[in-house]
Coordinates of C-alpha atoms in Angstrom, one line a residue:
A1 CA -13.1 16.6 33.1
K2 CA -10.9 15.0 30.5
D3 CA -14.1 13.2 29.2
A4 CA -16.0 16.1 29.2
F5 CA -13.3 18.1 27.2
K6 CA -13.4 15.4 24.5
I7 CA -17.0 15.6 24.2
E8 CA -16.7 18.8 23.6
Q9 CA -14.1 18.9 21.3
V10 CA -15.7 16.3 19.4
E11 CA -19.0 18.9 19.2
K12 CA -16.7 21.6 18.1
A13 CA -15.2 19.5 15.1
A14 CA -18.9 18.0 14.6
K15 CA -20.1 21.6 13.3
N16 CA -18.0 21.4 10.0
V17 CA -18.8 17.8 9.3
R18 CA -20.9 17.8 5.6
F19 CA -22.8 14.6 5.1
G20 CA -23.0 13.1 1.3
D21 CA -26.0 12.1 -0.3
F22 CA -28.4 9.5 0.5
I23 CA -29.1 7.3 -2.3
E24 CA -32.1 6.0 -2.4
G25 CA -31.5 1.7 -3.5
A26 CA -33.7 1.9 -6.8
Q27 CA -31.5 4.8 -7.9
F28 CA -28.4 3.2 -6.6
H29 CA -29.2 0.0 -8.7
T30 CA -30.1 1.1 -11.9
R31 CA -27.2 3.6 -12.0
K32 CA -24.1 1.8 -12.0
P33 CA -20.6 3.7 -11.3
D34 CA -19.0 5.3 -13.9
T35 CA -15.2 4.5 -12.1
P36 CA -13.8 1.2 -13.0
K37 CA -13.6 -1.4 -10.2
W38 CA -10.4 -2.3 -10.5
V39 CA -7.0 0.2 -10.3
M40 CA -4.9 -3.3 -11.2
E41 CA -7.3 -5.8 -12.4
G42 CA -7.6 -8.9 -9.6
L43 CA -5.6 -7.1 -7.2
I44 CA -6.3 -3.4 -6.5
H45 CA -9.5 -2.0 -6.2
H46 CA -10.7 1.6 -7.2
Q47 CA -10.4 3.3 -4.0
G48 CA -8.6 0.1 -2.3
S49 CA -6.2 0.0 0.6
V50 CA -3.2 -2.3 -0.2
L51 CA -0.5 -3.7 2.3
L52 CA 2.1 -5.1 0.6
A53 CA 4.5 -7.2 3.3
G54 CA 7.5 -9.0 2.8
Q55 CA 10.1 -11.0 4.8
Y56 CA 13.8 -9.6 5.2
K57 CA 15.7 -9.5 2.1
S58 CA 12.9 -11.4 0.4
G59 CA 12.7 -9.0 -2.7
K60 CA 9.5 -7.0 -1.5
S61 CA 11.6 -3.6 -3.0
T62 CA 11.9 -5.1 -6.1
L63 CA 8.4 -6.3 -6.2
M64 CA 7.4 -2.8 -5.2
L65 CA 9.3 -1.6 -8.2
N66 CA 7.8 -3.7 -10.4
L67 CA 4.5 -2.6 -9.3
I68 CA 5.5 1.0 -9.7
K69 CA 6.4 0.5 -13.3
S70 CA 3.2 -1.6 -14.2
L71 CA 0.9 1.2 -12.5
T72 CA 2.7 4.2 -14.6
T73 CA 3.4 2.2 -17.9
G74 CA 0.4 0.1 -18.0
T75 CA 2.1 -3.0 -18.3
P76 CA 0.6 -6.1 -16.6
F77 CA 1.9 -6.6 -13.2
L78 CA 4.1 -10.0 -12.7
G79 CA 3.0 -10.7 -16.5
A80 CA -0.3 -11.4 -15.1
F81 CA -2.5 -8.8 -13.7
A82 CA -3.8 -5.9 -16.0
V83 CA -3.3 -2.3 -15.7
P84 CA -6.7 -0.5 -17.4
N85 CA -5.3 3.3 -17.0
K86 CA -1.7 4.5 -16.6
L87 CA -1.3 6.1 -13.4
K88 CA 0.9 8.7 -11.5
V89 CA 2.5 7.3 -8.5
A90 CA 3.8 9.2 -5.7
Y91 CA 6.3 7.0 -3.9
V92 CA 7.0 8.0 -0.2
D93 CA 10.5 6.6 0.7
L94 CA 11.4 6.0 4.2
E95 CA 13.9 3.4 3.9
L96 CA 16.4 3.6 1.3
G97 CA 17.3 7.3 0.6
R98 CA 17.6 9.0 -2.6
S99 CA 21.4 7.5 -3.4
L100 CA 20.1 4.2 -3.4
A101 CA 16.7 4.7 -4.8
W102 CA 17.6 6.4 -7.4
D103 CA 20.5 3.3 -8.4
W104 CA 17.3 1.0 -7.9
F105 CA 15.1 2.6 -10.1
D106 CA 17.7 3.1 -12.3
E107 CA 18.0 -0.8 -12.9
I108 CA 14.3 -1.1 -14.0
P109 CA 14.3 -0.3 -17.8
G110 CA 11.0 1.3 -19.2
M111 CA 10.1 2.7 -16.2
D112 CA 8.1 5.8 -16.9
F113 CA 9.5 8.6 -14.9
S114 CA 7.1 11.4 -16.1
K115 CA 4.5 9.3 -14.0
V116 CA 6.5 8.9 -10.7
V117 CA 6.8 11.5 -8.4
Y118 CA 9.9 10.7 -5.6
V119 CA 9.2 11.9 -1.8
P120 CA 12.6 11.4 0.4
R121 CA 11.4 11.4 4.0
V122 CA 14.2 9.0 5.3
G123 CA 14.3 9.8 9.0
Q124 CA 11.2 12.2 8.9
G125 CA 8.4 9.4 9.8
S126 CA 6.9 12.1 11.8
Q127 CA 5.6 14.0 8.9
L128 CA 3.4 11.1 7.7
H129 CA 1.3 11.7 11.1
M130 CA -1.8 11.5 8.9
Q131 CA -3.9 11.5 12.3
S132 CA -3.1 15.4 12.5
E133 CA -5.4 17.3 10.2
T134 CA -2.9 20.0 9.9
I135 CA -0.5 17.4 8.6
R136 CA -2.8 15.1 6.4
S137 CA -4.4 18.7 4.9
K138 CA -0.8 19.6 3.5
W139 CA -0.3 16.3 2.2
A140 CA -3.8 16.2 0.3
R141 CA -3.1 19.5 -1.1
Q142 CA 0.4 18.6 -2.7
L143 CA -0.7 15.5 -3.9
R144 CA -3.6 16.7 -5.8
A145 CA -1.5 19.5 -7.0
A146 CA 0.7 16.7 -8.2
N147 CA -1.9 14.9 -9.7
V148 CA -1.2 11.6 -7.8
D149 CA -3.4 8.8 -8.6
V150 CA -1.5 6.3 -6.2
L151 CA 0.4 6.7 -3.0
I152 CA 2.9 4.3 -1.7
V153 CA 4.6 4.7 1.7
D154 CA 7.6 2.4 2.4
P155 CA 7.7 1.1 4.8
L156 CA 5.2 1.8 7.8
S157 CA 7.7 1.1 10.3
P158 CA 9.9 4.3 10.5
I159 CA 6.1 6.1 10.9
M160 CA 5.1 4.2 13.7
S161 CA 8.7 4.4 15.6
A162 CA 8.5 8.2 15.1
L163 CA 5.1 8.5 16.7
G164 CA 5.5 6.2 19.7
I165 CA 3.4 3.6 18.2
D166 CA 3.6 0.1 19.3
E167 CA 3.3 -2.0 16.2
N168 CA 1.3 -5.1 18.3
S169 CA -1.1 -2.8 19.4
T170 CA -4.4 -2.7 17.6
E171 CA -6.0 0.4 19.4
T172 CA -2.8 2.7 18.1
V173 CA -2.0 0.8 14.5
R174 CA -6.0 0.9 13.1
P175 CA -6.5 4.6 13.8
L176 CA -2.8 5.4 11.6
L177 CA -4.1 3.0 8.8
D178 CA -7.5 4.7 8.8
A179 CA -6.0 8.0 8.9
F180 CA -4.3 7.0 5.3
D181 CA -8.1 6.2 4.1
V182 CA -9.0 9.6 5.1
L183 CA -6.1 11.0 3.3
K184 CA -7.2 9.0 0.2
V185 CA -10.3 10.7 -0.2
E186 CA -8.9 14.2 0.9
A187 CA -6.3 13.9 -2.2
G188 CA -9.0 12.2 -4.7
L189 CA -6.3 9.1 -4.9
Q190 CA -7.4 5.8 -6.4
S191 CA -5.6 3.8 -4.1
V192 CA -3.1 3.9 -1.2
I193 CA -0.3 0.9 -0.5
V194 CA 1.9 1.0 2.3
T195 CA 4.4 -1.7 2.8
H196 CA 5.4 -3.7 6.0
H197 CA 7.4 -6.9 6.9
T198 CA 6.1 -10.5 7.7
G199 CA 6.9 -11.8 11.2
H200 CA 9.8 -14.4 11.5
Q201 CA 7.3 -17.4 12.2
N202 CA 4.4 -16.7 10.3
T203 CA 5.6 -15.5 7.1
G204 CA 1.7 -15.3 5.8
R205 CA 0.9 -12.4 7.2
A206 CA 2.3 -9.0 8.4
R207 CA 4.0 -8.5 11.5
G208 CA 2.3 -7.2 14.5
A209 CA -1.0 -6.5 15.7
T210 CA -4.2 -7.9 13.8
A211 CA -5.0 -4.6 12.5
F212 CA -2.8 -5.1 9.7
M213 CA -4.7 -8.2 8.3
D214 CA -8.2 -6.4 8.9
W215 CA -7.8 -2.7 7.3
P216 CA -6.3 -3.6 3.9
S217 CA -8.9 -4.3 1.2
A218 CA -6.0 -6.5 -0.6
F219 CA -2.9 -8.1 1.1
M220 CA -0.2 -8.9 -0.9
S221 CA 3.1 -10.7 0.6
V222 CA 6.6 -12.2 -1.1
T223 CA 8.4 -15.0 0.7
K224 CA 11.6 -17.1 0.0
Q225 CA 10.6 -20.7 0.0
G226 CA 13.8 -21.5 2.3
E227 CA 16.3 -20.2 4.7
D228 CA 19.2 -19.6 1.7
E229 CA 19.5 -16.1 0.4
N230 CA 19.0 -17.7 -3.1
S231 CA 16.0 -19.4 -2.5
D232 CA 13.0 -19.1 -4.5
R233 CA 10.5 -16.6 -3.8
A234 CA 6.6 -16.6 -4.1
F235 CA 4.0 -14.3 -4.3
R236 CA 0.4 -14.6 -2.6
A237 CA -2.1 -11.9 -2.5
F238 CA -5.9 -12.0 -0.6
G239 CA -8.5 -9.6 0.3
R240 CA -12.1 -8.5 -1.5
D241 CA -12.7 -10.4 -4.9
V242 CA -8.6 -10.7 -4.5
S243 CA -7.5 -14.6 -4.3
V244 CA -3.8 -15.4 -5.5
H245 CA -2.4 -18.9 -4.1
T246 CA 1.2 -19.1 -3.5
T247 CA 2.9 -19.1 -6.7
P248 CA 6.6 -19.0 -7.3
L249 CA 8.2 -16.0 -8.9
M250 CA 10.5 -16.0 -11.5
F251 CA 13.1 -13.3 -11.9
D252 CA 14.9 -11.9 -14.9
E253 CA 18.3 -10.3 -13.6
K254 CA 18.8 -8.4 -16.8
T255 CA 15.7 -6.7 -16.7
R256 CA 15.0 -6.8 -13.0
T257 CA 11.6 -8.2 -13.9
L258 CA 9.2 -10.3 -11.8
K259 CA 6.9 -12.8 -13.4
L260 CA 4.7 -15.5 -11.7
S261 CA 5.3 -19.0 -12.8
S262 CA 2.6 -21.0 -14.5
A263 CA 3.0 -23.5 -11.7
L264 CA 1.6 -23.0 -8.1
Y265 CA 3.5 -23.7 -4.9
N266 CA 1.9 -26.1 -3.0
P267 CA 3.7 -26.2 0.8
V268 CA 2.7 -28.9 3.0
S269 CA 0.6 -26.5 5.0
E270 CA 0.2 -23.0 4.0
P271 CA 0.5 -20.2 7.0
D272 CA -2.7 -19.1 8.1
P273 CA -3.0 -15.3 7.3
F274 CA -4.9 -14.4 10.2

């Protein structure tokens, strides 16, 4: 009876489905898309999905703030990755809180706040239940109305906790992540970026289900190169046409700016991201 009901619901929803155009191969090959390939060259694809992961207290939030500054001002990220066009970013805060977020944003000089939308959602993870068509359509309408180009959700864990999703279960994690791709299309976004924590043992991959590594078009991570709080930090990225070997980060405390070092970090055995 349950299976029959599910099929009935699927068929009911299918009546509203509208297919896009079918494009013949010759026409596809001769007409280059107008949209650029990159939102951030070498890291974030146009219409890409990004997972940014970091160890506990490794500087993930600082890296994210540097990312927002680059996207909104067009300055190269980490001094290395060009941003072709200045973009408007919506930052959904599920962790810091308005007071701390204000302080941290204020410490980043040169941030273009006219291109930042701050969305406070600490303790409201259930509002990010993107598998709900009603909730997702409300987000899509608001993001479009605000002319947002890139959505950053930081972090993912409060959403999973609020929805009762086990982060180690691919069967429940993947549909949640896929729902952000649906939102991306419905809201007309150029990219979606979500943050998560790395594992304690394997710091080269996101903590939890394999879906975290299967879903993104690009994965970025920041790690500590030691156990001490003042240990050097390193950046790594990989994905579709994305390949940045583990590289030390240099930090300018005065400007809160992170940059890639010219030297590669070569550990004895780099963790397998998969």
